[in-house]
Amino acid sequence: MSLAFKQETFRDDYTFRNSPEAIRRFPFPFPEDQYMYSVNIEPHTAGPKGAVTEFTLDVDEHYVAECRDKAITLEQDPGRCASLPHMMDAEWDFLEFTMESLARDYPEQFSLSKNGKAWTWINRPLGIEQSFVFGDAATLPMGPFEYMGRQVQGDFVLLDQREDTLFADAGIVTSQADWSLAFNVGMSWNEWHGPVPQVTKLGVMDRALKFLMSLQQANPVRRLNWTMTINPRLDTSPENYPLWGGDRNKVNEQNAGELAHLRVELQTLFRMPRSNAIVFSIRCYLISMQEMATYPRWAKRFHRVLRDLHPDLVEYKGITKYQQAVVAWLSRFDDGADIGTGTQPE
Amino acid sequence: MSQLQVKVASIQDVSAGVRHFTLVDAHGGELPAFSGGSHIVVTMPAPGRTYRNAYSLLSSPEDRAHYEIAVHRQPQSRGGSIYMHEEVKVGSVLDISYPVNLFALSRVAKHHLLIAGGIGITPFMAQIHDLERLGGDYSLHYGFRSREHAAFADALKGRVSQRAVCYDESLGQRMDFDALLRAQPLGTHVYACGPQGMVEALVSTARALGWPEHHIHSEQFLAPPVGEPFTLKLSKSELEITVQGDMSMLEALEAAGVDAPSLCRGGACGRCELEVLGTDGELQHHDHYLSDADKASGRKIMPCVSRAKCGYLELNL
Ligand code: HEM
Ligand code: FES
């Protein structure tokens, strides 16, 4: 597959745009007119050709620009990548997993050759060639987790399984949605999901945890989560709130199509072999309302979901200030027709 | 679930009733890496019913060319170990699960105390490799009935003699759990694998001494939800479908072309729930979704993981 990587930004002048092909493959998350949390976990099996789930890790037209944006965020705040000392096996598992899957699925862009423990990694889009010894961190320019975390789109958390729960003991997090808690390495499942409204009473989190504890090698799973972001900004961290929080007040019925973006996270979870850790990958896809409305079925669907969203979720997702403006902008596409179930664009 | 295919490369009788199998990838490739304490589930297609037994991997987790397991022949068992002893030969091809670890070493422990009884030594054989590689602090205590039951005493002697203590019961040597546990430094995790009585005694001694629950580990295997075949009667479509012992209800429905919804296929999401109209046996619930009351009512079942021990099960489908 040949990929044309775009030159674009996710900050300052915000030149990020989706091509028509990127819009068509957007992981639209709403099969129905209403949305509520559920244990929406399914096997991460290969999706149709061209879909974001076609391969283990999705590399798309935004790859180079996203890696560059990640590097800027890490330079400004190196604390966005952290790993506890007992996670070293998991770091190497992560490096092997990402290198092997990229080289297998995108052979024109990436290659990996192995001679025993002497490995050579080539990343053509980013212009990287690196020989190193697997298992010897001194032969890489930085820790194995950060090294590959910088070369894959999205955020990654490595979860250690012990004490009947999961601990987020390593993370590289540069494009999180506005988590209401700053991400802390070492937090447990219940600690990081504590502030999520509505879910405990639905029993969602307990079931999801039990399910993940028995996640098996070679049987990864995925789920979609979503929120909204004003401007195509990846780094909407609480730490940088002053840089982007104010944009929420700028949305009105005229500019909502351009400013407001649906932000979908494709979350995938993989059991690692040596460390028994779980890799939690959070891949963010952005689409403006204008881009979405090139498929009126999606605009109708999202109009209904957003209009009728439970007030707790509106608040939690930080949509309160501009919900009405976006609903008003989308309403022109919604004739009220029954569009059935399913996430397809047409 | 994805499976691996392996070929038996060699078989060795290592001690009374214990047979040691070396497995290689059936297609000549590398086997997946794993962490010490992992087990694989071996599928054994015996005539009339399929067995699935879990065996700990005892080879080095870094050795991607082989897996090794040891099978203790248990005459009164369900039959899986007998199948392994009598039917499986060098060259036999077996379906196995990917390695699963429900007996993992804690990566934050200050010291690891490993307690093995008899064939319970197997998971520790692999864990010792991990501990040596990571420079972990540990001691291993290995009890056996007599020298001829001591499957791995010699292997240990060569490798890690200064960290391993052997107890030969026939010579009156016995572990004193109370003294052993009291002598451990703060932050120690204890791991027990062996006969049920031994494991229970160790666990209750540790609890009585006030050890934190999360510092006490005992081997548990993922009980694979397989069983005997039974028949599904679908009331709406008036179909009868046989669920084989090595198939889930959901797989059997799908194979018969019935449109049965599913999502997680692991008993968590709730999507596959079906209404039970009747059965001549009992439901075996393995899901995390239904409440205890729902399970007890006998009216609902999650066919992705649950099944029934019965002749027939009638569903509103
Ligand atoms: C697959 C199982 C999982 C389920 C069902 C699940 C579910 C959820 C839900 C429903 C939310 C609220 C999100 C929103 O409305 O935007 C949430 C938030 C979150 N989840 Fe998960 N999650 C899962 C796995 C994980 C894992 C493995 C991590 C590891 C770090 C994680 C970290 C978080 C964090 C940090 C938040 C934001 C919490 C906040 O803002 O306070 N989740 N999760
Ligand atoms: S498919 Fe999710 S509970 Fe059965």
XYZ file of C-alpha atoms and ligand atoms in Angstrom:
710
model
C 0.000 0.000 0.000
C 1.339 3.446 -0.763
C 0.597 6.224 1.649
C 0.906 9.946 0.968
C 1.776 11.634 4.240
C 0.366 15.118 4.729
C 2.171 18.202 5.948
C -0.136 19.678 8.569
C -0.338 20.961 12.128
C -2.386 20.160 15.217
C -1.700 23.455 17.000
C -1.276 27.193 16.288
C -2.552 27.495 12.700
C -4.333 24.111 12.768
C -3.879 23.068 9.153
C -5.008 19.476 9.796
C -7.661 18.266 7.300
C -8.970 14.858 6.278
C -8.842 13.753 2.649
C -12.063 12.302 1.210
C -10.578 8.812 1.675
C -9.801 9.539 5.330
C -13.369 10.759 5.856
C -14.779 7.631 4.276
C -12.777 5.346 6.584
C -13.472 7.410 9.702
C -14.405 5.097 12.612
C -17.855 6.552 13.171
C -18.987 5.205 16.539
C -22.787 5.534 16.604
C -24.839 2.564 15.378
C -28.014 3.997 16.956
C -29.656 7.359 17.580
C -28.967 7.157 21.338
C -25.643 6.714 23.091
C -24.910 5.309 26.548
C -21.866 3.550 28.000
C -21.736 -0.204 27.574
C -19.083 -2.909 27.588
C -18.552 -2.347 23.887
C -15.536 -4.632 23.623
C -15.102 -6.896 20.609
C -12.302 -9.056 19.201
C -9.741 -6.942 17.337
C -9.915 -9.040 14.203
C -8.905 -7.723 10.784
C -11.522 -5.374 9.338
C -12.258 -4.840 5.640
C -9.600 -3.503 3.279
C -8.998 0.179 3.877
C -10.785 0.222 7.245
C -8.947 1.575 10.293
C -9.111 -1.979 11.675
C -7.580 -3.630 8.612
C -4.256 -4.009 10.424
C -3.086 -4.461 14.014
C -1.924 -0.826 14.190
C -3.343 1.720 11.759
C -0.935 4.021 9.915
C -2.712 6.714 7.903
C -2.059 9.943 5.992
C -1.547 11.846 9.261
C 1.296 9.593 10.470
C 4.243 11.914 9.938
C 2.455 15.034 11.190
C 1.168 13.242 14.290
C 4.610 11.894 15.161
C 5.970 15.417 14.793
C 3.243 16.847 17.037
C 4.005 14.164 19.611
C 7.686 15.110 19.555
C 6.802 18.774 20.203
C 4.602 17.854 23.159
C 7.299 15.585 24.615
C 9.917 18.250 24.187
C 7.795 20.775 26.076
C 6.860 18.250 28.741
C 9.069 15.134 28.977
C 6.870 13.910 31.840
C 4.284 12.773 29.306
C 6.310 9.610 28.953
C 6.970 7.655 32.123
C 7.682 4.068 33.042
C 8.259 2.383 36.388
C 11.417 0.261 36.742
C 9.597 -3.094 36.900
C 8.143 -2.463 33.428
C 11.355 -3.162 31.506
C 10.182 -6.539 30.147
C 6.933 -4.890 29.089
C 8.910 -2.133 27.328
C 10.763 -4.702 25.224
C 7.537 -6.571 24.542
C 6.091 -3.289 23.303
C 9.050 -2.594 21.053
C 8.901 -6.050 19.513
C 5.127 -5.895 19.097
C 5.102 -2.504 17.365
C 8.132 -3.198 15.148
C 6.853 -6.607 14.077
C 3.352 -5.451 13.289
C 4.402 -2.318 11.401
C 6.991 -4.213 9.351
C 4.501 -6.992 8.562
C 1.561 -4.735 7.634
C 3.392 -1.819 5.950
C 6.477 -3.368 4.328
C 7.011 -0.351 2.047
C 7.324 1.980 5.002
C 8.948 -0.135 7.731
C 11.315 -3.056 7.947
C 12.834 -5.142 10.693
C 15.697 -7.591 10.284
C 16.912 -9.881 13.028
C 20.122 -11.763 13.453
C 19.714 -13.385 16.844
C 19.488 -10.440 19.236
C 21.080 -8.005 16.793
C 18.144 -6.179 15.190
C 17.937 -3.441 12.586
C 14.874 -1.267 12.332
C 14.083 0.996 9.397
C 11.322 3.606 9.503
C 11.288 5.269 6.077
C 8.582 7.926 6.627
C 10.515 9.330 9.609
C 13.942 8.644 8.104
C 15.169 6.364 10.901
C 17.580 3.467 10.675
C 18.676 1.880 13.943
C 20.722 -1.184 14.762
C 20.513 -2.372 18.346
C 20.650 -5.401 20.607
C 17.250 -6.649 21.715
C 17.178 -6.579 25.513
C 20.038 -4.093 25.893
C 18.591 -0.617 26.427
C 22.040 0.989 26.198
C 22.042 0.285 22.453
C 18.998 2.528 21.826
C 18.934 6.335 22.058
C 16.228 6.116 24.781
C 14.140 3.478 26.564
C 12.480 0.945 24.231
C 8.958 2.082 25.143
C 9.586 5.753 24.442
C 11.617 4.867 21.357
C 8.720 3.102 19.637
C 6.009 5.123 21.382
C 7.288 8.100 19.381
C 7.026 6.166 16.124
C 3.403 5.062 16.334
C 0.324 7.298 16.200
C -1.713 7.509 19.391
C -1.154 7.091 23.102
C -0.003 3.941 24.844
C -0.361 2.704 28.378
C 1.315 -0.473 29.633
C -0.723 -2.240 32.272
C 0.812 -4.554 34.858
C -1.578 -7.222 36.120
C -1.363 -7.960 39.833
C -3.464 -7.859 43.004
C -6.563 -8.782 40.969
C -6.461 -5.553 39.023
C -4.512 -3.633 36.388
C -1.982 -0.894 37.108
C -1.039 1.726 34.526
C 2.692 1.469 35.239
C 3.988 3.025 32.035
C 2.512 5.524 29.625
C 3.254 7.802 26.708
C 0.346 10.166 26.603
C 0.401 13.185 24.306
C -3.049 13.209 22.745
C -5.428 12.414 25.534
C -8.904 13.797 25.556
C -9.459 16.101 28.497
C -9.133 13.540 31.235
C -10.429 15.064 34.375
C -7.504 13.578 36.293
C -3.934 14.110 35.210
C -2.587 10.747 34.157
C -0.495 9.241 36.884
C 1.712 6.260 36.375
C 0.982 3.642 38.974
C -2.777 4.213 39.129
C -5.073 1.197 39.296
C -8.167 0.450 37.227
C -10.602 1.783 39.809
C -8.529 4.870 40.484
C -8.462 6.030 36.896
C -12.090 5.166 36.195
C -13.345 6.695 39.441
C -14.577 9.978 37.933
C -16.494 8.446 35.028
C -20.210 9.114 35.587
C -23.007 6.580 35.156
C -20.723 3.630 34.600
C -20.476 2.096 38.062
C -24.165 1.817 38.416
C -24.315 0.028 35.114
C -21.670 -2.424 36.340
C -19.731 -1.647 33.176
C -16.322 -1.188 34.706
C -16.321 -4.366 36.832
C -17.261 -6.522 33.890
C -14.735 -4.859 31.615
C -11.973 -5.412 34.184
C -12.799 -9.101 34.646
C -12.832 -9.528 30.914
C -9.466 -7.831 30.438
C -7.808 -9.795 33.232
C -8.326 -12.912 31.145
C -7.266 -11.303 27.874
C -5.090 -13.767 25.976
C -2.096 -13.478 23.693
C -3.080 -13.363 20.015
C -6.664 -12.493 20.929
C -6.634 -8.686 21.154
C -9.798 -6.678 21.654
C -10.974 -3.192 20.761
C -13.590 -0.631 21.600
C -14.463 2.860 20.482
C -14.861 5.819 22.786
C -15.586 9.403 21.767
C -15.694 13.003 22.809
C -15.481 16.377 21.063
C -12.640 18.834 20.595
C -12.622 22.413 19.325
C -9.996 22.812 16.594
C -8.092 19.724 15.474
C -5.901 19.625 18.538
C -4.295 16.390 19.724
C -2.849 17.689 22.972
C -5.973 18.619 24.915
C -4.387 17.785 28.247
C -5.524 19.333 31.518
C -1.959 20.612 31.968
C -2.306 22.758 28.863
C -5.919 23.790 29.445
C -5.102 27.513 29.151
C -3.937 26.899 25.576
C -7.181 25.351 24.356
C -9.918 25.592 27.005
C -10.955 29.092 25.880
C -11.701 27.860 22.357
C -14.850 26.279 23.753
C -16.372 29.737 24.108
C -15.757 30.654 20.464
C -18.173 28.167 18.918
C -21.382 29.518 17.406
C -23.991 28.292 14.947
C -22.026 29.755 12.012
C -18.536 28.427 12.704
C -19.409 25.110 14.409
C -18.972 23.183 11.172
C -15.360 24.222 10.963
C -14.347 24.458 14.630
C -16.131 21.534 16.274
C -14.602 18.077 15.800
C -15.807 14.668 16.722
C -12.904 12.916 18.424
C -13.041 9.146 18.271
C -10.636 6.904 20.125
C -9.982 3.471 18.757
C -8.825 1.670 21.869
C -7.109 -1.668 21.400
C -5.744 -4.017 24.042
C -3.078 -6.667 23.512
C -1.629 -9.204 25.947
C 2.178 -9.204 25.835
C 4.177 -12.441 25.982
C 7.202 -11.997 28.323
C 5.847 -9.520 30.790
C 2.199 -10.645 30.849
C 1.428 -6.914 30.634
C -1.400 -5.481 28.542
C -0.695 -2.826 25.943
C -3.539 -0.311 25.877
C -3.448 1.708 22.688
C -5.595 4.822 22.367
C -5.657 6.053 18.815
C -7.367 9.368 18.180
C -9.254 10.208 14.980
C -10.536 13.740 14.418
C -13.221 14.878 11.982
C -14.794 18.328 11.667
C -18.581 18.685 11.479
C -18.167 19.942 7.914
C -16.182 16.892 6.922
C -18.660 14.601 8.654
C -21.568 16.264 6.839
C -20.179 15.160 3.493
C -22.101 12.028 4.532
C -25.579 13.275 5.526
C -26.401 9.969 7.208
C -23.605 10.583 9.723
C -24.688 14.182 10.267
C -28.260 13.048 10.995
C -27.064 10.391 13.373
C -24.687 12.634 15.269
C -27.301 15.395 15.448
C -29.634 13.022 17.293
C -26.960 11.566 19.572
C -25.659 14.971 20.626
C -29.107 16.536 21.047
C -30.306 13.733 23.344
C -27.063 12.954 25.204
C -27.462 12.321 28.956
C -26.640 15.573 30.818
C -23.991 13.831 32.960
C -22.134 12.771 29.838
C -22.423 16.227 28.285
C -20.802 17.617 31.397
C -18.147 14.885 31.713
C -17.117 15.160 28.094
C -16.797 18.941 28.416
C -19.350 19.683 25.694
C -21.721 21.856 27.733
C -20.607 25.243 26.394
C -21.047 24.459 22.728
C -23.550 21.602 22.605
C -26.411 23.861 21.474
C -24.362 25.566 18.760
C -23.274 22.250 17.258
C -26.770 20.759 17.481
C -28.115 23.841 15.700
C -25.455 23.611 12.981
C -26.198 19.899 12.428
C -29.991 20.271 12.477
C -30.084 21.441 8.843
C -29.087 17.937 7.752
C -31.682 16.136 9.822
C -35.058 15.620 8.168
C -36.023 13.160 10.906
C -35.994 10.190 8.519
C -35.421 6.726 9.978
C -31.836 5.767 9.100
C -31.822 2.322 10.665
C -28.967 0.916 12.682
C -25.282 0.699 11.784
C -22.319 3.029 11.492
C -21.952 3.009 7.684
C -21.647 6.447 6.016
C -24.333 5.923 3.385
C -9.667 -18.115 20.373
C -6.483 -18.385 18.329
C -4.726 -21.718 18.780
C -1.216 -23.005 18.143
C -0.336 -26.306 16.522
C 2.611 -28.180 17.955
C 4.340 -31.449 17.226
C 5.728 -33.754 19.895
C 9.500 -33.780 19.365
C 10.454 -36.085 22.221
C 9.003 -37.900 25.205
C 10.861 -38.892 28.330
C 9.797 -40.612 31.529
C 11.352 -38.474 34.213
C 10.038 -40.078 37.402
C 7.338 -42.438 38.611
C 4.212 -41.675 36.557
C 5.588 -38.408 35.148
C 6.131 -38.061 31.446
C 7.943 -35.124 29.964
C 6.960 -33.821 26.502
C 9.014 -31.525 24.313
C 6.874 -29.658 21.786
C 7.898 -27.723 18.682
C 5.904 -25.571 16.304
C 4.165 -27.900 13.832
C 5.006 -25.545 10.952
C 8.662 -25.198 11.857
C 8.461 -21.618 13.148
C 9.099 -19.959 16.490
C 6.717 -20.410 19.380
C 5.467 -17.317 21.225
C 7.490 -16.070 24.166
C 5.772 -16.329 27.552
C 6.232 -15.411 31.190
C 7.181 -17.925 33.877
C 4.119 -19.456 35.528
C 2.175 -19.678 32.267
C 0.227 -22.738 31.247
C -1.077 -23.988 27.947
C -4.365 -25.785 27.436
C -3.914 -28.958 25.388
C -6.862 -30.192 23.342
C -7.175 -33.973 23.305
C -9.670 -35.353 20.832
C -10.434 -38.675 22.512
C -13.141 -40.765 20.888
C -16.548 -39.693 22.189
C -15.360 -36.610 24.012
C -12.705 -33.969 23.885
C -10.531 -33.230 26.883
C -8.810 -29.947 27.505
C -6.209 -29.978 30.228
C -3.961 -27.192 31.407
C -0.235 -27.870 31.867
C 2.402 -25.459 33.120
C 5.239 -24.637 30.768
C 8.508 -25.607 32.426
C 10.996 -24.680 29.708
C 12.862 -21.410 29.563
C 10.510 -18.577 28.532
C 13.287 -17.313 26.281
C 13.485 -20.565 24.322
C 11.273 -19.940 21.303
C 12.168 -23.272 19.684
C 10.536 -25.573 22.275
C 7.887 -25.789 24.918
C 8.212 -28.432 27.609
C 5.448 -29.808 29.799
C 5.321 -32.635 32.332
C 2.212 -34.742 32.721
C 1.524 -36.719 35.862
C -0.553 -39.803 35.139
C -3.628 -39.599 37.332
C -5.481 -42.917 37.087
C -8.629 -41.564 38.749
C -8.650 -38.350 36.689
C -11.024 -37.260 33.959
C -8.887 -39.044 31.443
C -6.789 -36.272 29.952
C -3.541 -37.376 31.559
C -4.197 -40.966 30.483
C -4.677 -39.768 26.930
C -1.362 -37.923 27.088
C 0.399 -41.032 28.393
C -1.180 -43.592 26.108
C -2.202 -41.919 22.866
C 0.368 -39.192 22.353
C 3.566 -40.333 20.613
C 6.624 -38.640 19.167
C 5.377 -36.934 16.000
C 1.785 -36.470 17.255
C 0.319 -33.076 16.388
C -1.630 -31.278 19.121
C -3.697 -28.117 19.286
C -2.712 -25.949 22.224
C -3.784 -22.538 23.455
C -1.399 -19.619 23.533
C 0.329 -19.411 26.924
C -1.858 -17.938 29.675
C -0.446 -16.780 32.982
C -2.628 -16.971 36.070
C 0.348 -17.618 38.344
C 2.544 -14.684 37.513
C 5.419 -13.485 39.641
C 4.714 -10.113 41.188
C 7.049 -7.632 39.582
C 7.054 -5.442 42.666
C 7.943 -8.136 45.228
C 11.152 -7.679 47.248
C 11.690 -11.419 47.678
C 10.002 -14.492 46.191
C 9.428 -17.635 48.255
C 8.550 -20.532 45.952
C 6.965 -23.638 47.495
C 6.594 -26.732 45.305
C 5.112 -30.137 46.065
C 5.652 -33.026 43.631
C 4.629 -32.233 40.065
C 3.826 -28.698 41.308
C 7.460 -27.885 40.589
C 6.717 -27.278 36.891
C 5.688 -23.586 36.832
C 8.666 -22.742 39.044
C 11.082 -24.291 36.563
C 10.156 -21.515 34.126
C 9.875 -18.797 36.773
C 13.406 -19.499 37.928
C 14.609 -18.601 34.435
C 12.809 -15.257 34.654
C 14.116 -14.590 38.155
C 17.689 -15.410 37.164
C 17.439 -13.201 34.084
C 15.940 -10.294 36.028
C 18.244 -10.727 39.009
C 15.264 -11.361 41.316
C 15.815 -12.443 44.895
C 14.181 -15.812 45.599
C 14.352 -19.154 47.344
C 12.739 -22.412 46.254
C 11.547 -25.200 48.527
C 10.705 -28.449 46.765
C 9.091 -31.402 48.529
C 8.573 -34.882 47.049
C 7.521 -38.304 48.273
C 10.809 -40.021 47.513
C 13.776 -39.762 45.228
C 11.990 -41.609 42.422
C 9.195 -39.007 42.502
C 11.615 -36.094 42.406
C 11.173 -35.279 38.749
C 13.372 -32.223 38.636
C 15.646 -32.423 41.655
C 18.738 -33.098 39.570
C 17.977 -30.368 37.055
C 17.665 -27.918 39.921
C 20.825 -29.074 41.595
C 22.875 -28.209 38.568
C 21.239 -24.854 37.957
C 20.425 -23.122 41.167
C 21.580 -25.299 44.031
C 22.342 -22.476 46.417
C 18.771 -21.159 46.149
C 16.931 -24.492 46.231
C 16.186 -26.716 49.211
C 14.844 -30.238 48.588
C 12.721 -32.246 51.042
C 12.554 -36.018 50.605
C 9.526 -37.199 52.575
C 10.712 -40.813 52.553
C 13.666 -39.660 54.608
C 11.396 -37.800 56.999
C 12.272 -34.379 55.589
C 9.277 -31.992 55.732
C 8.763 -28.309 55.196
C 7.826 -26.298 58.254
C 5.580 -23.615 56.734
C 5.254 -21.642 59.919
C 9.011 -21.351 60.447
C 9.651 -20.687 56.756
C 7.104 -17.895 56.519
C 8.210 -16.261 59.750
C 11.790 -16.100 58.520
C 10.933 -14.041 55.407
C 11.862 -10.379 54.977
C 9.103 -7.787 54.704
C 7.717 -7.454 51.175
C 8.091 -11.176 50.397
C 5.556 -12.844 48.112
C 4.910 -16.552 48.583
C 3.882 -18.867 45.713
C 2.563 -22.388 46.244
C 1.948 -25.121 43.722
C 1.370 -28.784 44.478
C -1.170 -31.128 46.031
C -4.308 -29.364 47.221
C -3.688 -30.193 50.885
C -0.219 -28.700 50.801
C -1.373 -25.538 49.070
C -4.254 -25.068 51.506
C -1.993 -25.576 54.503
C 0.500 -23.030 53.204
C -2.164 -20.463 52.400
C -3.883 -20.775 55.756
C -0.577 -20.555 57.634
C 0.337 -17.386 55.734
C -3.082 -15.872 56.466
C -2.849 -16.777 60.124
C 0.507 -15.005 60.285
C -1.123 -11.899 58.856
C 0.390 -11.981 55.375
C -1.388 -9.576 53.023
C -3.751 -11.439 50.692
C -2.004 -10.080 47.594
C 1.305 -11.533 48.723
C -0.048 -15.102 48.737
C -0.213 -16.790 45.327
C -1.389 -20.247 44.454
C -1.604 -21.849 41.059
C -4.962 -21.667 39.380
C -5.732 -22.920 35.948
C -8.259 -21.412 33.616
C -10.946 -24.091 33.766
C -11.699 -24.397 30.087
C -15.445 -24.399 29.640
C -15.654 -27.668 27.789
C -17.798 -30.588 28.606
C -19.965 -33.212 27.142
C -22.007 -32.745 24.004
C -25.671 -31.808 24.319
C -28.529 -30.808 22.057
C -30.012 -27.370 21.562
C -33.698 -27.193 20.686
C -34.636 -23.882 19.135
C -38.316 -23.247 19.712
C -38.918 -20.570 17.063
C -36.932 -21.988 14.199
C -37.702 -25.569 15.275
C -34.094 -26.638 14.779
C -32.080 -29.155 16.745
C -28.334 -28.521 16.973
C -25.651 -30.591 18.666
C -23.068 -28.710 20.707
C -19.873 -30.753 20.642
C -17.699 -30.955 23.740
C -15.013 -28.732 22.260
C -17.386 -26.086 20.915
C -19.220 -23.268 22.611
C -22.984 -22.951 22.193
C -22.384 -19.791 20.217
C -19.999 -21.558 17.840
C -22.501 -24.380 17.378
C -25.298 -21.898 16.583
C -23.084 -20.077 14.112
C -21.952 -23.309 12.472
C -25.609 -24.217 11.967
C -26.207 -20.884 10.243
C -28.363 -19.441 13.026
C -28.142 -15.665 13.296
C -26.993 -15.349 16.914
C -25.709 -11.935 18.027
C -22.367 -11.572 19.821
C -19.715 -8.993 20.529
C -16.992 -9.742 23.073
C -17.265 -13.561 22.929
C -15.934 -13.586 26.466
C -18.954 -13.320 28.749
C -18.660 -9.592 29.476
C -20.722 -7.462 27.146
C -24.160 -9.030 27.387
C -24.890 -8.953 23.676
C -25.350 -12.699 23.194
C -27.894 -13.286 25.994
C -30.479 -15.949 25.207
C -33.665 -16.993 26.942
C -33.794 -20.549 28.260
C -37.156 -22.292 28.000
C -36.197 -25.586 29.554
C -33.614 -28.313 30.063
C -33.343 -31.800 31.472
C -30.044 -30.945 33.180
C -28.303 -27.940 34.667
C -26.849 -24.726 33.275
C -23.116 -24.086 33.681
C -22.629 -20.329 33.747
C -19.103 -19.055 33.029
C -19.868 -15.389 32.235
C -19.301 -12.153 34.180
C -22.464 -10.578 32.844
C -25.518 -12.168 34.464
C -26.263 -11.370 38.089
C -26.251 -14.220 40.584
C -30.033 -14.003 40.694
C -30.241 -14.291 36.902
C -27.941 -17.274 36.978
C -29.950 -18.955 39.701
C -33.229 -18.356 37.865
C -32.178 -20.702 35.072
C -33.942 -18.466 32.516
C -30.945 -16.814 30.882
C -27.663 -17.965 29.395
C -24.655 -16.375 27.644
C -23.810 -18.863 24.874
C -20.356 -17.425 24.142
C -18.878 -19.014 27.289
C -21.611 -20.925 29.112
C -23.055 -24.339 28.423
C -25.192 -27.000 30.040
C -24.685 -30.455 31.442
C -27.769 -32.015 30.024
C -29.349 -33.971 27.217
C -31.186 -30.999 25.727
C -31.474 -27.277 26.295
C -34.426 -25.430 24.798
C -33.935 -21.810 23.738
C -36.381 -19.127 22.692
C -34.673 -18.563 19.354
C -11.724 -2.019 27.639
C -12.119 -1.652 28.773
C -12.405 -0.237 29.137
C -13.630 0.317 29.232
C -14.973 -0.355 28.982
C -13.434 1.691 29.614
C -14.450 2.608 29.789
C -14.278 3.919 29.997
C -15.318 4.894 29.915
C -16.748 4.610 29.578
C -14.758 6.095 30.156
C -15.463 7.450 30.110
C -14.966 8.075 28.840
C -15.689 9.247 28.268
O -16.866 9.434 28.478
O -15.024 9.980 27.524
C -13.375 5.874 30.424
C -12.467 6.862 30.739
C -11.155 6.621 30.980
N -10.497 5.427 30.838
Fe -11.300 3.679 30.346
N -12.107 1.947 29.763
C -11.444 0.783 29.475
C -10.093 0.582 29.530
C -9.225 1.508 30.016
C -7.855 1.241 30.237
C -7.150 -0.101 29.984
C -7.307 2.371 30.688
C -5.849 2.465 31.044
C -5.231 3.506 31.390
C -8.346 3.374 30.758
C -8.206 4.686 31.167
C -9.196 5.618 31.178
C -9.004 6.995 31.557
C -7.696 7.607 32.034
C -10.235 7.623 31.418
C -10.552 9.066 31.696
C -11.004 9.158 33.111
C -11.321 10.541 33.540
O -11.474 11.436 32.732
O -11.434 10.701 34.729
N -9.498 2.800 30.339
N -13.099 4.542 30.312
S -20.729 -12.048 23.375
Fe -20.349 -10.708 25.028
S -21.305 -11.750 26.686
Fe -21.428 -13.184 25.055
